[in-house]
Amino acid sequence: MILITNDAQLRSYVPNALVTVTGEMSLFDKMRTDLALSEQWLTIHFVDASLLGKIALEKEHNEAANICCRAVVADALLRAIPSLDLVLTPNGFGIVSNQNVAPASKDRVDRLLSNLELVRDRSLQQLLYLLPKAATSEWLQSEAGKYFAATLFPYLDLPSLLGYTDKLWERYQQYWAQLKLIEAELADKFISSEVYARLRQRFIEDSCDIVELDLVNRLRAIELALLKGKPLDMQALHAIVTYIRKNPADFPEWVASETATHFSDQSFHNSKQSGGYWF
């Protein structure tokens, strides 16, 4: 494992954990497998192993490293909690208990699990804000970076914008595929894939100028409305296209795109040199 490597480090991210007494297995040893799985999960979906290794080298003073640790511990606890208070006996499973500490109720455990999921997802949200700025060239070229840069919603705030307050990562994945289809159609018929690619890149790099940011915000509003089941706002969309067409010098990608040909003026203009038919 790269991030969490000992019991003291693990406990710094776990509030209210009782101290292990002599002869007991440490919390780290109990959760070692879950921590390894959670770290692997992080490297698959958010930060590849090579970049995570570089981040971990500065974990004492690196905000991204601390966020990664917090996310991994929260995810590992989500995996481990259902079995942490269970022991396997020859007669089946029993609950760990003593005279001083009673097992928590199902409701309290469920609330804890929900809170841990929210802590993990909010940590991942913070991480996604940091990664493009801290390691732009490397992270954006990774598979995870390309996944989040593939739409105008590269952060886990998308579910919140749709009115959800829980399961942010799970819901983000569900809506990601819909967003890809929406943006592909808008690009093909109106904006062009070239302009969309430029706006996505600038937005995730936090390098948009005023005009680009305005277009991004308008397109995001249109896409959010579509995700909510509302009809396409053609007036807002045509306003965007009109602006792009009237400023070709600012959008050379659109001028050279196939989408632009859909808007070329193909009407007939009469002139003295035009031929004609006589009946």
Tab-separated table of C-alpha atoms in Angstrom:
chain	number	residue	atom	x	y	z
A	1	MET	CA	0.000	0.000	0.000
A	2	ILE	CA	1.089	3.567	-0.700
A	3	LEU	CA	-1.066	5.836	1.467
A	4	ILE	CA	-1.985	4.248	4.806
A	5	THR	CA	0.894	2.120	6.078
A	6	ASN	CA	0.495	1.852	9.862
A	7	ASP	CA	-2.014	1.909	12.710
A	8	ALA	CA	-1.135	5.398	13.969
A	9	GLN	CA	-1.646	6.898	10.533
A	10	LEU	CA	-4.959	5.093	10.102
A	11	ARG	CA	-6.248	6.263	13.494
A	12	SER	CA	-5.509	9.886	12.640
A	13	TYR	CA	-8.347	9.611	10.102
A	14	VAL	CA	-10.697	7.586	12.358
A	15	PRO	CA	-12.239	9.617	15.207
A	16	ASN	CA	-13.357	7.937	18.437
A	17	ALA	CA	-11.490	4.669	17.828
A	18	LEU	CA	-10.535	2.923	21.074
A	19	VAL	CA	-6.869	2.233	21.738
A	20	THR	CA	-5.791	-1.348	21.065
A	21	VAL	CA	-4.601	-3.128	24.203
A	22	THR	CA	-1.779	-5.633	24.361
A	23	GLY	CA	-2.732	-8.907	22.729
A	24	GLU	CA	-5.462	-7.444	20.525
A	25	MET	CA	-5.200	-7.172	16.760
A	26	SER	CA	-4.670	-3.558	15.710
A	27	LEU	CA	-7.309	-1.684	13.724
A	28	PHE	CA	-4.805	-1.436	10.877
A	29	ASP	CA	-4.342	-5.223	10.779
A	30	LYS	CA	-8.106	-5.743	10.851
A	31	MET	CA	-8.573	-3.356	7.936
A	32	ARG	CA	-5.422	-4.089	5.944
A	33	THR	CA	-7.254	-5.909	3.139
A	34	ASP	CA	-10.008	-3.280	2.941
A	35	LEU	CA	-7.447	-0.471	2.847
A	36	ALA	CA	-5.606	-2.183	0.013
A	37	LEU	CA	-8.835	-2.643	-1.955
A	38	SER	CA	-9.868	0.976	-1.398
A	39	GLU	CA	-6.492	2.292	-2.497
A	40	GLN	CA	-6.685	0.119	-5.612
A	41	TRP	CA	-10.202	1.485	-6.253
A	42	LEU	CA	-8.821	5.035	-5.999
A	43	THR	CA	-6.072	4.287	-8.522
A	44	ILE	CA	-8.570	2.831	-10.993
A	45	HIS	CA	-11.096	5.662	-10.901
A	46	PHE	CA	-9.245	8.813	-9.817
A	47	VAL	CA	-5.436	8.758	-9.612
A	48	ASP	CA	-3.256	6.149	-11.299
A	49	ALA	CA	-0.675	4.357	-9.150
A	50	SER	CA	2.369	6.211	-10.502
A	51	LEU	CA	0.924	9.654	-9.784
A	52	LEU	CA	-0.452	8.506	-6.417
A	53	GLY	CA	3.060	7.404	-5.485
A	54	LYS	CA	4.385	10.891	-6.228
A	55	ILE	CA	1.572	12.490	-4.225
A	56	ALA	CA	2.192	10.147	-1.269
A	57	LEU	CA	5.844	11.178	-1.003
A	58	GLU	CA	4.691	14.556	0.281
A	59	LYS	CA	1.712	13.382	2.317
A	60	GLU	CA	2.814	15.191	5.480
A	61	HIS	CA	2.351	18.595	3.834
A	62	ASN	CA	0.430	17.843	0.654
A	63	GLU	CA	-3.265	18.698	0.610
A	64	ALA	CA	-3.968	16.246	-2.223
A	65	ALA	CA	-2.274	13.420	-0.291
A	66	ASN	CA	-4.316	14.095	2.849
A	67	ILE	CA	-7.501	14.145	0.797
A	68	CYS	CA	-6.546	10.831	-0.834
A	69	CYS	CA	-5.901	9.305	2.595
A	70	ARG	CA	-9.245	10.546	3.920
A	71	ALA	CA	-11.093	9.136	0.910
A	72	VAL	CA	-9.341	5.766	1.137
A	73	VAL	CA	-9.990	5.398	4.877
A	74	ALA	CA	-13.663	6.337	4.479
A	75	ASP	CA	-14.069	3.856	1.623
A	76	ALA	CA	-12.224	1.129	3.551
A	77	LEU	CA	-14.467	1.663	6.584
A	78	LEU	CA	-17.503	1.351	4.330
A	79	ARG	CA	-16.200	-2.056	3.335
A	80	ALA	CA	-15.088	-3.127	6.813
A	81	ILE	CA	-17.728	-1.854	9.235
A	82	PRO	CA	-20.345	-4.543	8.534
A	83	SER	CA	-17.892	-7.161	9.808
A	84	LEU	CA	-15.712	-5.289	12.335
A	85	ASP	CA	-17.940	-6.209	15.302
A	86	LEU	CA	-18.530	-9.810	14.183
A	87	VAL	CA	-16.492	-12.842	15.185
A	88	LEU	CA	-16.743	-16.313	13.686
A	89	THR	CA	-17.175	-19.048	16.290
A	90	PRO	CA	-17.592	-22.792	15.799
A	91	ASN	CA	-21.327	-22.196	16.236
A	92	GLY	CA	-21.632	-19.240	13.847
A	93	PHE	CA	-21.168	-15.465	14.008
A	94	GLY	CA	-21.254	-13.529	17.274
A	95	ILE	CA	-21.165	-9.818	18.166
A	96	VAL	CA	-18.103	-8.354	19.856
A	97	SER	CA	-19.159	-6.774	23.149
A	98	ASN	CA	-18.077	-6.265	26.740
A	99	GLN	CA	-19.425	-4.739	29.932
A	100	ASN	CA	-18.411	-1.183	28.993
A	101	VAL	CA	-19.246	-0.958	25.290
A	102	ALA	CA	-22.517	-2.159	23.811
A	103	PRO	CA	-23.017	-2.820	20.091
A	104	ALA	CA	-24.466	0.142	18.164
A	105	SER	CA	-28.015	-0.076	16.861
A	106	LYS	CA	-28.686	-0.751	13.210
A	107	ASP	CA	-29.938	2.828	12.736
A	108	ARG	CA	-26.712	4.299	14.112
A	109	VAL	CA	-24.578	2.025	11.984
A	110	ASP	CA	-26.604	2.950	8.902
A	111	ARG	CA	-26.148	6.655	9.663
A	112	LEU	CA	-22.418	6.080	10.091
A	113	LEU	CA	-22.194	4.305	6.738
A	114	SER	CA	-24.103	7.114	5.016
A	115	ASN	CA	-21.841	9.711	6.617
A	116	LEU	CA	-18.695	7.822	5.599
A	117	GLU	CA	-19.910	7.638	2.011
A	118	LEU	CA	-20.545	11.386	2.057
A	119	VAL	CA	-17.092	12.065	3.560
A	120	ARG	CA	-15.508	9.919	0.851
A	121	ASP	CA	-17.439	11.561	-1.975
A	122	ARG	CA	-16.820	15.104	-0.749
A	123	SER	CA	-13.132	14.266	-0.383
A	124	LEU	CA	-13.093	13.029	-3.960
A	125	GLN	CA	-14.824	16.244	-5.023
A	126	GLN	CA	-12.019	18.255	-3.406
A	127	LEU	CA	-9.436	16.019	-5.041
A	128	LEU	CA	-10.887	16.598	-8.504
A	129	TYR	CA	-10.583	20.356	-8.001
A	130	LEU	CA	-6.898	19.973	-7.113
A	131	LEU	CA	-5.602	17.377	-9.561
A	132	PRO	CA	-5.854	19.349	-12.824
A	133	LYS	CA	-4.034	22.290	-11.238
A	134	ALA	CA	-1.417	20.329	-9.320
A	135	ALA	CA	-0.489	17.909	-12.093
A	136	THR	CA	-2.176	19.212	-15.228
A	137	SER	CA	-0.148	17.523	-17.922
A	138	GLU	CA	0.241	14.159	-16.202
A	139	TRP	CA	-3.203	13.679	-14.681
A	140	LEU	CA	-5.173	14.984	-17.667
A	141	GLN	CA	-3.390	12.492	-19.910
A	142	SER	CA	-4.296	9.569	-17.633
A	143	GLU	CA	-7.382	7.427	-18.155
A	144	ALA	CA	-9.007	8.929	-15.059
A	145	GLY	CA	-8.243	12.457	-16.212
A	146	LYS	CA	-9.706	11.787	-19.653
A	147	TYR	CA	-12.852	10.354	-18.061
A	148	PHE	CA	-13.568	13.477	-16.011
A	149	ALA	CA	-12.522	15.846	-18.814
A	150	ALA	CA	-14.958	14.196	-21.231
A	151	THR	CA	-17.903	16.474	-20.295
A	152	LEU	CA	-18.498	20.018	-19.059
A	153	PHE	CA	-19.157	18.512	-15.609
A	154	PRO	CA	-15.718	17.240	-14.543
A	155	TYR	CA	-16.471	17.389	-10.818
A	156	LEU	CA	-18.760	15.475	-8.478
A	157	ASP	CA	-20.969	18.524	-8.035
A	158	LEU	CA	-23.235	17.270	-10.831
A	159	PRO	CA	-25.566	15.241	-8.522
A	160	SER	CA	-25.834	18.218	-6.152
A	161	LEU	CA	-26.810	20.464	-9.060
A	162	LEU	CA	-29.534	17.946	-9.880
A	163	GLY	CA	-30.866	18.095	-6.310
A	164	TYR	CA	-29.210	15.040	-4.733
A	165	THR	CA	-27.406	15.113	-1.395
A	166	ASP	CA	-26.127	11.541	-1.141
A	167	LYS	CA	-24.342	8.853	-3.202
A	168	LEU	CA	-22.566	11.546	-5.212
A	169	TRP	CA	-20.028	9.253	-6.896
A	170	GLU	CA	-22.595	6.594	-7.717
A	171	ARG	CA	-25.000	9.128	-9.205
A	172	TYR	CA	-22.230	10.903	-11.108
A	173	GLN	CA	-21.410	7.672	-12.931
A	174	GLN	CA	-25.070	7.130	-13.749
A	175	TYR	CA	-25.443	10.576	-15.327
A	176	TRP	CA	-22.041	10.614	-17.047
A	177	ALA	CA	-23.194	8.397	-19.924
A	178	GLN	CA	-26.300	10.554	-20.462
A	179	LEU	CA	-24.152	13.685	-20.500
A	180	LYS	CA	-21.871	12.192	-23.143
A	181	LEU	CA	-24.849	11.548	-25.422
A	182	ILE	CA	-26.328	15.008	-24.825
A	183	GLU	CA	-23.051	16.777	-25.544
A	184	ALA	CA	-22.394	14.646	-28.619
A	185	GLU	CA	-25.750	15.629	-30.117
A	186	LEU	CA	-25.384	19.314	-29.239
A	187	ALA	CA	-21.894	19.295	-30.706
A	188	ASP	CA	-22.957	17.588	-33.921
A	189	LYS	CA	-25.961	19.846	-34.592
A	190	PHE	CA	-24.983	23.180	-33.068
A	191	ILE	CA	-21.694	23.778	-31.247
A	192	SER	CA	-19.251	21.456	-33.064
A	193	SER	CA	-17.112	18.809	-31.402
A	194	GLU	CA	-14.065	21.050	-31.862
A	195	VAL	CA	-15.483	23.939	-29.814
A	196	TYR	CA	-16.810	21.539	-27.181
A	197	ALA	CA	-13.352	19.959	-26.855
A	198	ARG	CA	-11.789	23.386	-26.372
A	199	LEU	CA	-14.334	24.416	-23.719
A	200	ARG	CA	-13.998	21.153	-21.797
A	201	GLN	CA	-10.212	21.438	-21.727
A	202	ARG	CA	-10.180	25.071	-20.650
A	203	PHE	CA	-12.837	24.484	-18.003
A	204	ILE	CA	-11.127	21.566	-16.273
A	205	GLU	CA	-7.813	23.437	-16.379
A	206	ASP	CA	-9.530	26.503	-14.876
A	207	SER	CA	-8.110	28.591	-17.723
A	208	CYS	CA	-11.298	29.885	-19.387
A	209	ASP	CA	-11.406	33.514	-20.405
A	210	ILE	CA	-14.596	35.504	-19.746
A	211	VAL	CA	-16.223	34.551	-23.054
A	212	GLU	CA	-15.389	30.856	-22.743
A	213	LEU	CA	-16.653	30.700	-19.165
A	214	ASP	CA	-19.906	32.384	-20.211
A	215	LEU	CA	-20.425	29.800	-22.963
A	216	VAL	CA	-19.590	26.959	-20.580
A	217	ASN	CA	-22.124	28.200	-18.029
A	218	ARG	CA	-24.815	28.565	-20.692
A	219	LEU	CA	-24.187	25.079	-22.067
A	220	ARG	CA	-24.111	23.559	-18.585
A	221	ALA	CA	-27.500	25.154	-17.846
A	222	ILE	CA	-28.944	23.673	-21.043
A	223	GLU	CA	-27.507	20.243	-20.264
A	224	LEU	CA	-28.752	20.292	-16.658
A	225	ALA	CA	-32.258	21.117	-17.880
A	226	LEU	CA	-32.144	18.180	-20.294
A	227	LEU	CA	-30.950	15.839	-17.533
A	228	LYS	CA	-33.939	16.985	-15.458
A	229	GLY	CA	-36.264	16.002	-18.301
A	230	LYS	CA	-37.012	19.501	-19.535
A	231	PRO	CA	-37.318	20.302	-23.265
A	232	LEU	CA	-34.343	21.697	-25.145
A	233	ASP	CA	-34.149	25.488	-24.828
A	234	MET	CA	-33.732	26.322	-28.517
A	235	GLN	CA	-33.697	30.065	-27.891
A	236	ALA	CA	-30.738	29.791	-25.506
A	237	LEU	CA	-28.956	27.381	-27.836
A	238	HIS	CA	-29.411	29.570	-30.910
A	239	ALA	CA	-28.101	32.554	-28.934
A	240	ILE	CA	-24.879	30.611	-28.320
A	241	VAL	CA	-24.564	29.599	-31.980
A	242	THR	CA	-25.264	33.146	-33.152
A	243	TYR	CA	-22.531	34.508	-30.915
A	244	ILE	CA	-20.032	31.928	-32.180
A	245	ARG	CA	-20.930	32.640	-35.827
A	246	LYS	CA	-20.584	36.394	-35.386
A	247	ASN	CA	-17.140	36.024	-33.838
A	248	PRO	CA	-15.290	33.684	-36.222
A	249	ALA	CA	-11.891	35.036	-35.255
A	250	ASP	CA	-12.481	33.890	-31.677
A	251	PHE	CA	-13.739	30.453	-32.727
A	252	PRO	CA	-11.624	29.241	-35.660
A	253	GLU	CA	-12.409	25.644	-34.621
A	254	TRP	CA	-16.077	26.189	-35.383
A	255	VAL	CA	-15.438	27.913	-38.726
A	256	ALA	CA	-13.458	24.900	-39.944
A	257	SER	CA	-15.878	22.323	-38.528
A	258	GLU	CA	-18.432	20.241	-40.378
A	259	THR	CA	-21.109	21.611	-38.039
A	260	ALA	CA	-20.548	25.115	-39.421
A	261	THR	CA	-21.610	23.954	-42.886
A	262	HIS	CA	-25.123	23.308	-41.516
A	263	PHE	CA	-25.441	27.042	-40.908
A	264	SER	CA	-23.940	28.334	-44.141
A	265	ASP	CA	-26.211	30.587	-46.174
A	266	GLN	CA	-27.446	28.470	-49.071
A	267	SER	CA	-30.314	30.744	-50.125
A	268	PHE	CA	-30.517	32.052	-53.717
A	269	HIS	CA	-29.502	35.665	-54.266
A	270	ASN	CA	-30.630	37.106	-57.613
A	271	SER	CA	-28.293	39.272	-59.674
A	272	LYS	CA	-28.110	40.591	-63.225
A	273	GLN	CA	-25.563	37.905	-64.013
A	274	SER	CA	-27.814	35.078	-62.824
A	275	GLY	CA	-29.202	32.839	-65.493
A	276	GLY	CA	-32.905	32.076	-65.713
A	277	TYR	CA	-35.603	30.047	-67.341
A	278	TRP	CA	-38.360	31.506	-69.538
A	279	PHE	CA	-41.691	29.816	-69.840
